[in-house]
Coordinates of C-alpha atoms and ligand atoms in Angstrom, one line a residue:
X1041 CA -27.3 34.2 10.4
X1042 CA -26.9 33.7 14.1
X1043 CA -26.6 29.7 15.0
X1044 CA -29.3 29.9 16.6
X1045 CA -31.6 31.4 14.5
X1046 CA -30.0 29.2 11.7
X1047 CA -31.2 26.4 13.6
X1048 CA -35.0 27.7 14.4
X1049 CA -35.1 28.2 10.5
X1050 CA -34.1 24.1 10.3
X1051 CA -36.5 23.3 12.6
X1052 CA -39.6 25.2 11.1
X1053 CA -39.3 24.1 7.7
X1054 CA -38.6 20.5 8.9
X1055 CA -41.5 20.1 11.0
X1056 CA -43.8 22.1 8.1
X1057 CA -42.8 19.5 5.5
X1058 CA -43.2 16.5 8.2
X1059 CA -46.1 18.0 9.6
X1060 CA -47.9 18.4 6.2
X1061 CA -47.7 22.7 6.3
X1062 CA -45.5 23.2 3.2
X1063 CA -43.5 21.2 1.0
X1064 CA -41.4 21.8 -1.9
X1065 CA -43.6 22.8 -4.9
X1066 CA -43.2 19.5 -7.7
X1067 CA -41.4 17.9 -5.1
X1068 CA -41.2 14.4 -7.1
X1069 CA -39.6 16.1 -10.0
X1070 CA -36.8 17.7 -8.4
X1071 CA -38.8 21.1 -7.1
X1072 CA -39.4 24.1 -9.0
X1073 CA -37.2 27.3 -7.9
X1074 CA -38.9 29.6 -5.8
X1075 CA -42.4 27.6 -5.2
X1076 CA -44.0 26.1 -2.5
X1077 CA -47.4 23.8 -1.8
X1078 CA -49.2 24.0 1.1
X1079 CA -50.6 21.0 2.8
X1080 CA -53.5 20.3 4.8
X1081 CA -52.0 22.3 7.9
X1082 CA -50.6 25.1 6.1
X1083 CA -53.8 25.8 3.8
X1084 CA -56.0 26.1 7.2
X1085 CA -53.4 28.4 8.7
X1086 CA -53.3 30.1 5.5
X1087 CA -57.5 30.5 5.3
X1088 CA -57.6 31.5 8.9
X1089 CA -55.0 34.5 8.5
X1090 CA -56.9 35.6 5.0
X1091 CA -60.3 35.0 7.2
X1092 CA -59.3 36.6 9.5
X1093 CA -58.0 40.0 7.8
X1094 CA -61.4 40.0 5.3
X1095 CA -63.3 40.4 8.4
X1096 CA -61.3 42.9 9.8
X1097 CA -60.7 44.8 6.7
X1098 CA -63.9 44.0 4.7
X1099 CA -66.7 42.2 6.4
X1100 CA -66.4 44.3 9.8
X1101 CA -66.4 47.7 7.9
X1102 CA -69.1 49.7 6.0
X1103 CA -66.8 51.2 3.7
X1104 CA -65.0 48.5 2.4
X1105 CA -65.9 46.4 -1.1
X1106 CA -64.2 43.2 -1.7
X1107 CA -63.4 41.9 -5.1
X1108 CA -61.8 39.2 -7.1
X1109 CA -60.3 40.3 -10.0
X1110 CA -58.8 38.7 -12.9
X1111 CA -55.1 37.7 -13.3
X1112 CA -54.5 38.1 -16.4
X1113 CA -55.6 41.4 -17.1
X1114 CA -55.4 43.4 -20.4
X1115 CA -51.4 44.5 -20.8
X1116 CA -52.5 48.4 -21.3
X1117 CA -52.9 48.4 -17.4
X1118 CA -49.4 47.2 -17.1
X1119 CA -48.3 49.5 -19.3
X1120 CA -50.3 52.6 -17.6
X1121 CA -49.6 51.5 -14.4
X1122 CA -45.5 51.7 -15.0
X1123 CA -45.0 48.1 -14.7
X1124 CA -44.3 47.2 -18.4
X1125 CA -41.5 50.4 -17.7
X1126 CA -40.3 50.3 -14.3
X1127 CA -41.0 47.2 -12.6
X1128 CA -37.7 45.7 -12.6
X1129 CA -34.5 44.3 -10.0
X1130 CA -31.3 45.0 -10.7
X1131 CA -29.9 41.6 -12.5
X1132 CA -26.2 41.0 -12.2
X1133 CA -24.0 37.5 -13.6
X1134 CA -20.8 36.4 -11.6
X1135 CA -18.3 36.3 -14.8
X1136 CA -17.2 32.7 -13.9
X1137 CA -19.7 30.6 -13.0
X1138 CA -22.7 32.6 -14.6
X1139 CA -24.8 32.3 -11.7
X1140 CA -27.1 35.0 -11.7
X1141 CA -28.0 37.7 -8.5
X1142 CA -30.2 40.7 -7.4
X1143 CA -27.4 43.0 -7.3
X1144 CA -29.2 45.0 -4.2
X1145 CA -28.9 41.5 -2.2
X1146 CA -25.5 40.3 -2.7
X1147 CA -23.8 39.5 -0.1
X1148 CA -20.5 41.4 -0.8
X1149 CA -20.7 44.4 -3.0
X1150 CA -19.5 43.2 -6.3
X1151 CA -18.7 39.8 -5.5
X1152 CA -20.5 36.5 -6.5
X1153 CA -22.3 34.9 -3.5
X1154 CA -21.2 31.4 -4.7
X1155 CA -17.6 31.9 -6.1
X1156 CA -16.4 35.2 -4.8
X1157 CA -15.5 36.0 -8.5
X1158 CA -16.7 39.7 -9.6
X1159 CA -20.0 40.4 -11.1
X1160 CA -20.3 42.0 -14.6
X1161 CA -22.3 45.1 -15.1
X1162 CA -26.4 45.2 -13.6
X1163 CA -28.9 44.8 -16.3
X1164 CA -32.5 46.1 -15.3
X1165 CA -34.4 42.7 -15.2
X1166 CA -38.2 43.1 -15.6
X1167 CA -40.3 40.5 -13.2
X1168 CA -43.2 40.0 -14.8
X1169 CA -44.4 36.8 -16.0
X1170 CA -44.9 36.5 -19.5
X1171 CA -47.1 34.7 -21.4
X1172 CA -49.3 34.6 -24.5
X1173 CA -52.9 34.7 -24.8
X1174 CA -54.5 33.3 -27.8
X1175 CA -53.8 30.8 -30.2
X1176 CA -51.7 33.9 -32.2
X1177 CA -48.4 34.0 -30.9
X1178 CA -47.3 37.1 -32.0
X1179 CA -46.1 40.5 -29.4
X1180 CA -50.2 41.6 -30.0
X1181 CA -51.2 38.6 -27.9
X1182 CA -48.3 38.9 -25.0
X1183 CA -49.8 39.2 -21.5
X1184 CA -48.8 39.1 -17.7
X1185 CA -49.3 37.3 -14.6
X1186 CA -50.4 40.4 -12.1
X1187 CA -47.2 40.9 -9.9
X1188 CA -49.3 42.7 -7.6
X1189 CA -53.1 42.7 -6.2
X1190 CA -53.2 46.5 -6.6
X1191 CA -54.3 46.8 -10.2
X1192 CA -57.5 44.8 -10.1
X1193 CA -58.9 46.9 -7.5
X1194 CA -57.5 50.4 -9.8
X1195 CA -59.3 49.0 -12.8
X1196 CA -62.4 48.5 -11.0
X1197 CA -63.0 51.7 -9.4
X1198 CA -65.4 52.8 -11.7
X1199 CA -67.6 49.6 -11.4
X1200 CA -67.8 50.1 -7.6
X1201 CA -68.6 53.7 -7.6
X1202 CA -71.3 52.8 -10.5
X1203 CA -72.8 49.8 -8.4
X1204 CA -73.1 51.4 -5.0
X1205 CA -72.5 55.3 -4.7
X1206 CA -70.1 55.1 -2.1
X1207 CA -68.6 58.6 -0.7
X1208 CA -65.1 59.4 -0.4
X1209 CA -63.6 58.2 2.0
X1210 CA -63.9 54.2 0.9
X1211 CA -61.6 51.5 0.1
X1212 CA -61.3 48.2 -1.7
X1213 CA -60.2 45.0 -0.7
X1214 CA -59.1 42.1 -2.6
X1215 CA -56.9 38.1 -2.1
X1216 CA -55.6 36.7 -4.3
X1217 CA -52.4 35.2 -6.1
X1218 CA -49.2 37.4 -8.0
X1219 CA -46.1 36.5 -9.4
X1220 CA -42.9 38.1 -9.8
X1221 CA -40.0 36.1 -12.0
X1222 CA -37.8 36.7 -8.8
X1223 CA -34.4 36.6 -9.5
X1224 CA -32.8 34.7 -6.8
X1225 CA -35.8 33.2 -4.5
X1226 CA -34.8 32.5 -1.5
X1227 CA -35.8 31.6 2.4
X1228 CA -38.3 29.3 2.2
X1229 CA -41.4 31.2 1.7
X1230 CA -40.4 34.3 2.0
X1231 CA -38.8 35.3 -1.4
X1232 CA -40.8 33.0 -4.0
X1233 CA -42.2 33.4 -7.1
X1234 CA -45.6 32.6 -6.8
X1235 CA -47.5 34.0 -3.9
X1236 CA -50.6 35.6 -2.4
X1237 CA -51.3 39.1 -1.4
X1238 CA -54.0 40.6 0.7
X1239 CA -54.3 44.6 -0.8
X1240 CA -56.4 47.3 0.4
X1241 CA -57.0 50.5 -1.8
X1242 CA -58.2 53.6 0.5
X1243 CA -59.7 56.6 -1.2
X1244 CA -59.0 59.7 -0.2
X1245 CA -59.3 63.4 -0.3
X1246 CA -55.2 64.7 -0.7
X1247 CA -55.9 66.6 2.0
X1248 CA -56.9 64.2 4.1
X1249 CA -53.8 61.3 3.1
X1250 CA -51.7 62.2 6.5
X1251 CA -54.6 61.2 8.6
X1252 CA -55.6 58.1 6.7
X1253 CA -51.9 57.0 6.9
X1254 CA -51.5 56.7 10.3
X1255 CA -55.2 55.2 10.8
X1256 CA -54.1 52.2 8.5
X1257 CA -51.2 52.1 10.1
X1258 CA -52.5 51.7 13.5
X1259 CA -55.0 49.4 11.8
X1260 CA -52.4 47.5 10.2
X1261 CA -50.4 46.5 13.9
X1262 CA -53.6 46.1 15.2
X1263 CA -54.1 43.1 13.2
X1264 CA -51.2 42.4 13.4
X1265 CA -51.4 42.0 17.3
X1266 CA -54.6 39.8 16.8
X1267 CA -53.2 37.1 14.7
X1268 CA -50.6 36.6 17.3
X1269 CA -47.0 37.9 15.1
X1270 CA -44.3 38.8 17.9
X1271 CA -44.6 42.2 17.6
X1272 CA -40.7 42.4 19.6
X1273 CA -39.7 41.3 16.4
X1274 CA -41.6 43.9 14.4
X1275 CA -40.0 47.3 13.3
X1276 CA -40.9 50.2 11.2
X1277 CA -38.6 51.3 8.6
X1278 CA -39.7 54.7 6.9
X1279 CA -38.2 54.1 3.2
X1280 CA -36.1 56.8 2.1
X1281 CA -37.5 59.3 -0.9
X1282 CA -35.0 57.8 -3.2
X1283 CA -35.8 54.2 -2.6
X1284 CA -39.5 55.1 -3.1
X1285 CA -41.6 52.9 -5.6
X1286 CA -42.4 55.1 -8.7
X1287 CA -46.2 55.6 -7.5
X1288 CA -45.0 56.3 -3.8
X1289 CA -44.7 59.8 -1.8
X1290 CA -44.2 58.2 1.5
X1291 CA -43.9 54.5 2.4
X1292 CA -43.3 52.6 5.5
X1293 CA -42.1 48.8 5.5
X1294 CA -43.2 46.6 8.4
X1295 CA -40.2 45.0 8.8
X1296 CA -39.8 41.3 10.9
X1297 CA -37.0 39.8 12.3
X1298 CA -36.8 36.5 10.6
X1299 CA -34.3 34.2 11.4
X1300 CA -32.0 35.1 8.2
X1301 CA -32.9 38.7 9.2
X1302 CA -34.6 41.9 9.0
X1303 CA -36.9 42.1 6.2
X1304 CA -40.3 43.8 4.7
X1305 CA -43.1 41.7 5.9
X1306 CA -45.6 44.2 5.1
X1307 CA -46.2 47.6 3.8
X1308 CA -47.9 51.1 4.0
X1309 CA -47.9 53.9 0.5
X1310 CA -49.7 56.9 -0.2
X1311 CA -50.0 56.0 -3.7
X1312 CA -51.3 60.0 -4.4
X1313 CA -53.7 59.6 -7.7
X1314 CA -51.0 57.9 -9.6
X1315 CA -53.2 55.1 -10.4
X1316 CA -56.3 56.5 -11.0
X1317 CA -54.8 59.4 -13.1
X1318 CA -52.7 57.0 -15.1
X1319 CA -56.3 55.1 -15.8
X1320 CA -58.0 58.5 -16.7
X1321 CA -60.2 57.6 -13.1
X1322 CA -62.4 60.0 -11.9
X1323 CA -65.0 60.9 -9.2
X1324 CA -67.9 62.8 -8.7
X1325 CA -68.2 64.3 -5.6
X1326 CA -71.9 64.5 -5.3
X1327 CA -72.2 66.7 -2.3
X1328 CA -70.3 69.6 -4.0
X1329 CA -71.4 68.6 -7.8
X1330 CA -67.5 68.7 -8.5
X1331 CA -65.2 65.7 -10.3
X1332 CA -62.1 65.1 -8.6
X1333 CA -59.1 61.9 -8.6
X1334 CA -59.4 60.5 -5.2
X1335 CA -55.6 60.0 -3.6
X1336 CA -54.8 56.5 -2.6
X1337 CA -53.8 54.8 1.3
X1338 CA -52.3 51.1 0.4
X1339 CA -51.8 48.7 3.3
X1340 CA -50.4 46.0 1.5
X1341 CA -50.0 42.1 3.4
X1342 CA -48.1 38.9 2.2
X1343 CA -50.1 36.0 2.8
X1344 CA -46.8 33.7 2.6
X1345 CA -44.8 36.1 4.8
X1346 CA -47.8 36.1 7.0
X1347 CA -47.7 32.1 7.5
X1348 CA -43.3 32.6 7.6
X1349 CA -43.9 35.4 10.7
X1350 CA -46.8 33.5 12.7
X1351 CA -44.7 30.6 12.3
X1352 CA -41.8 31.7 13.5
X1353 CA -43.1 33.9 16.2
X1354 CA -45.1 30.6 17.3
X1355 CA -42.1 28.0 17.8
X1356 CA -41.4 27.4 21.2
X1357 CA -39.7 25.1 23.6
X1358 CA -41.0 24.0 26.9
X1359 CA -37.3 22.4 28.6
X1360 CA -38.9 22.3 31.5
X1361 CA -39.6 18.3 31.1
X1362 CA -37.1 15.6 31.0
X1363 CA -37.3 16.1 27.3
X1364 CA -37.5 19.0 25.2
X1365 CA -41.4 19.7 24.3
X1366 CA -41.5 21.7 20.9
X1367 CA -45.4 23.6 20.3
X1368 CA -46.7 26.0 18.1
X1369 CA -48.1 28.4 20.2
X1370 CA -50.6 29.7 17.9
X1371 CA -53.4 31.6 18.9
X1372 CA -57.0 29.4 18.7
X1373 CA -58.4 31.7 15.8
X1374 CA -55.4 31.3 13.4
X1375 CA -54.2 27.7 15.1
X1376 CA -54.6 24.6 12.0
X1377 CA -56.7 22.3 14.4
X1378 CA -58.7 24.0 17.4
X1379 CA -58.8 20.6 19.2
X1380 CA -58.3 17.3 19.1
X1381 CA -60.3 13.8 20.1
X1382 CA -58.8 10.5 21.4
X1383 CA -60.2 7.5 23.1
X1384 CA -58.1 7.1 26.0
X1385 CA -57.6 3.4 24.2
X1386 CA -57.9 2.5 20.4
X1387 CA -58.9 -0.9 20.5
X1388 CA -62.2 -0.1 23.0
X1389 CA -65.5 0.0 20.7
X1390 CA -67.3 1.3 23.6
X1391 CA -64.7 4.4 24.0
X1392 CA -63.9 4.4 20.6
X1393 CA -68.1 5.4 19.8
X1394 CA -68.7 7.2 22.1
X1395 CA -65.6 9.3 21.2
X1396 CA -66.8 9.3 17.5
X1397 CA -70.0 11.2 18.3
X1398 CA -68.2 14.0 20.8
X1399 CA -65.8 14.5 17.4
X1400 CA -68.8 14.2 15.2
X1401 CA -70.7 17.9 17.4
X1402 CA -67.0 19.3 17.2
X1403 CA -66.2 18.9 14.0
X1404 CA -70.0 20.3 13.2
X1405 CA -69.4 23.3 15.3
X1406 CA -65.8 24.5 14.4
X1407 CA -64.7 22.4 11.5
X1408 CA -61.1 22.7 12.3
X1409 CA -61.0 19.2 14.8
X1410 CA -58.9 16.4 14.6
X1411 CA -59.7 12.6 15.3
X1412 CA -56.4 11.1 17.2
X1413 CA -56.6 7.4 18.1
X1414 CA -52.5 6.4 17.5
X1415 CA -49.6 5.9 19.8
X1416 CA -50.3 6.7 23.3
X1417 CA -51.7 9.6 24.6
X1418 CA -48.0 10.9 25.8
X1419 CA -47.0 10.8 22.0
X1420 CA -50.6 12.0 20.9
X1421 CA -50.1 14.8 22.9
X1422 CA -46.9 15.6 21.6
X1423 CA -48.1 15.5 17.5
X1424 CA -51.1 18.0 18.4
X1425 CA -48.2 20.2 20.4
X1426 CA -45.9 20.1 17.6
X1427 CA -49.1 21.3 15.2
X1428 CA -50.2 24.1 17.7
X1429 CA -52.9 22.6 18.5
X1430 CA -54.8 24.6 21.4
X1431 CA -56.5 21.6 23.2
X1432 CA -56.6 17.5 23.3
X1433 CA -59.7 15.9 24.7
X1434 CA -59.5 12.5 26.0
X1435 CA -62.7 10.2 26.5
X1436 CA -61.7 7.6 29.1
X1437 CA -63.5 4.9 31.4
X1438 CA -65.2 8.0 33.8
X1439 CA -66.5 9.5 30.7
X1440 CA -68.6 6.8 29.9
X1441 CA -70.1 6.8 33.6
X1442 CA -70.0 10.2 34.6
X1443 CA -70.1 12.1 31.1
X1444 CA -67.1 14.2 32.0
X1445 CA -63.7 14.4 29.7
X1446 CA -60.1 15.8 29.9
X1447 CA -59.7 18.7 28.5
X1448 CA -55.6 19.0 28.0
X1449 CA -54.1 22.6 27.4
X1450 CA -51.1 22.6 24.9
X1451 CA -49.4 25.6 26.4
X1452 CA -49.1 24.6 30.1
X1453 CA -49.9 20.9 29.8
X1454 CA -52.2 21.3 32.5
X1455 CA -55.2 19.1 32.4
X1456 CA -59.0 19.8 33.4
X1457 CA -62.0 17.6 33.3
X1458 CA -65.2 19.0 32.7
X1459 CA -68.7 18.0 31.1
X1460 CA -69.0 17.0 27.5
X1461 CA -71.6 19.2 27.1
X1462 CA -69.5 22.4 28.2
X1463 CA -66.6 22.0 25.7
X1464 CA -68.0 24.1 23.3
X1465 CA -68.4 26.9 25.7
X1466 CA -65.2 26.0 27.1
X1467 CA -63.5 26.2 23.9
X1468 CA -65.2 29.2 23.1
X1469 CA -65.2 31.2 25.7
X1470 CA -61.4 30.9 25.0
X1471 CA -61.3 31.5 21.4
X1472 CA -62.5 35.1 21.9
Ligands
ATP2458 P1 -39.2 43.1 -1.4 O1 -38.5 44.4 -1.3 O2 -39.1 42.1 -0.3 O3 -39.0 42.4 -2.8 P2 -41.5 44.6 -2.3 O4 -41.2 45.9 -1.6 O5 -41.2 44.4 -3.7 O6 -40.8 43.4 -1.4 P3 -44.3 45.0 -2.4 O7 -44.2 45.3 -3.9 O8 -44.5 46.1 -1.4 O9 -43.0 44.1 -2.0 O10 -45.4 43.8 -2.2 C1 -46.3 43.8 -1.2 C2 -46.2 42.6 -0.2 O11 -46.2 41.4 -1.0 C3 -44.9 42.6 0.5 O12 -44.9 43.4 1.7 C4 -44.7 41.1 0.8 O13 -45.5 40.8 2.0 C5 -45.4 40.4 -0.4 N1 -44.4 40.0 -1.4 C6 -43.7 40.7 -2.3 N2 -42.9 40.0 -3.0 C7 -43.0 38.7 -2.5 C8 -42.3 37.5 -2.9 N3 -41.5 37.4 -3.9 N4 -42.6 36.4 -2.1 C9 -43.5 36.5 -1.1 N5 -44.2 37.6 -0.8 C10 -43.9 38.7 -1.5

């Protein structure tokens, strides 16, 4: 890692644990490997991004159904679905100090990451969680923690087609939590062991899968685009046949240049009808009277690595002050806090109320506001900056006589008065 992407890494998880973003999962107990909570800040960015793909991907389309599917599914789908077999990283243990590794992300071939002692021979390592369902514990009641999205939308293709006769093509759409027993988590919340995944399952013809790859793939950087990732930092990687997943006849990785490097942010398969074959799935084409197993288009997104990449793509510094000014320069849809309220003074009831009631028709209209009344405005300004929050609004003496407010932007620091009345429009005008 270059210094000074070593030190943008620093600085975004410092300011997302100070900031209240993301903090060390059990924190108080020492942390648990590879998990993360998200505070205040970090769940709104979180609900904006998933928000903001469901209405892209599901909401905004006619032939999309949304689910929410069970985690702990029956372990027959695991085992149909190759996991139980297949889904596994290659485990290897430094011979001197036992530390464990994925053999594929060492650092040198062969050689421990913390010693530099050799590694012993790789053991395929499955990731599933385990557990046991039941008050039984024998191998009859084992189940797993879904390690992806995927299956809940397989196993519930026969419910949709049953419930609302939709016609090839159509896709699915789910959110929601998976797991994977990681072996070495790693960069913040990138690599961790519990995460979230937003999955799309598109149903094809086969003949039609070349087409409906690159439509989702043009779909996917589109959406991409609107949530504001730095798309310089965005690359394509076509995977190579022998690194495809077992399901897989042609996959590309989204890849993002995070700070510790170049890695999978999101991805594109043609699943074929692995899935659906391997659940004895089929459909009936009513137009031609004749049963057929649709093929499969996956755009697959991280959540996590969503938050890591806006993040990231969003630090700036403005050095064009006498201090350095660090912002998140998020855009207003995905940004934690649209805008925030101040009284130009605390301890002024009569700016204070008034103050109160413009928050009060904010935080009806968009939820996301914040009330601001500490430090001076200077260091107010600052805190909202450092959160990414589009725009402060400051009630002073002139509002009270002339009903007019400043209206601060965090980007150029400019400042603008208008009407109290017009800040919605303001706002909004600019959110779209
Ligand atoms: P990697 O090669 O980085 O382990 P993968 O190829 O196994 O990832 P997929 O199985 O394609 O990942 O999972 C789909 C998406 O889920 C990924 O593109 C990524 O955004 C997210 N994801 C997968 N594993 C993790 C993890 N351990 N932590 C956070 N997000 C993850």
């Amino acid at each position: 890692m270059q210094e000074k992407d070593e030190k943008l890494m620093e600085k975004v998880i410092s300011l997302c644990k100070r900031r209240g973003f993301i903090y060390p999962g059990s924190e108080i107990y020492g942390g648990l490997a590879g998990t993360w909570d998200y505070g205040p800040l970090g769940v709104s960015l979180k609900n904006n991004i998933k928000n903001s793909w469901w209405k892209k991907f599901v909401d905004g389309r006619e032939d999309m159904y949304g689910v929410d599917a069970a985690i702990i599914m029956n372990p027959s789908v695991w085992k149909a679905s190759g996991h139980v077999d297949t889904f596994s990283d290659p485990l290897v243990e430094c011979t001197k100090c036992k530390r464990r590794f994925r053999e594929d992300q060492l650092k040198e071939k062969g050689k421990c990451d913390d010693c530099g002692s050799p590694v012993g021979e790789a053991k395929q390592f499955n990731m599933m969680f385990r557990t046991q369902i039941g008050a039984v514990e024998d191998s009859s009641s084992t189940v797993y923690l879904r390690p992806e999205t995927a299956q809940g939308m397989f196993v519930n293709f026969k419910n949709i087609v049953d419930s609302f006769h939709p016609k090839l093509p159509f896709g699915m759409g789910q959110i929601g939590k998976a797991f994977r027993n990681e072996i070495t988590p790693r960069d913040f919340i990138f690599r961790v062991r519990e995460f979230e995944q937003m999955e799309i399952e598109y149903f094809i013809k086969e003949e039609w899968w070349e087409k409906y790859f690159e439509y989702w793939h043009d779909e996917m950087i589109e959406w991409m685009e609107s949530i504001g990732v730095d798309m310089n930092r965005v690359h394509e990687l076509e995977v190579e046949k022998e690194d495809l997943a077992h399901y897989s006849k042609r996959t590309i990785d989204f890849e993002f240049d995070f700070p510790f490097g170049r890695k999978e942010l999101y991805g594109l398969a043609y699943r074929t009808d692995f899935d659906l074959s391997k659940h004895n799935l089929i459909y009936q084409d009513e137009e031609t009277n004749s049963k057929l197993v649709p093929h499969v288009i996956e755009p697959t997104f991280g959540v996590d690595r969503s938050v890591l990449a806006l993040l990231v793509s969003s630090y700036k510094e403005d050095e064009s002050g006498e201090e350095s000014r660090p912002y998140l320069s998020f855009k207003p849809s995905i940004a934690p806090v649209i805008c925030a309220i101040s009284p130009l003074l605390k301890n002024k009831p009569e700016l204070r109320d008034y103050a109160r009631v413009v928050y009060g028709n904010l935080k009806n209209e968009f939820g996301r506001v914040m009330w601001d009344d500490n430090g001076n405005i200077g260091k107010r300004y600052r805190r909202q900056d450092e959160i990414g929050t589009p725009w402060c609004i400051v009630i002073d003496f002139d509002t009270l006589t002339d009903g007019s407010v400043t209206i601060r932007d965090r980007d150029t620091g400019k400042q603008e008065r208008i009407k109290k009345e017009d800040i919605i429009e303001y706002i909004k005008e600019r959110m779209n």
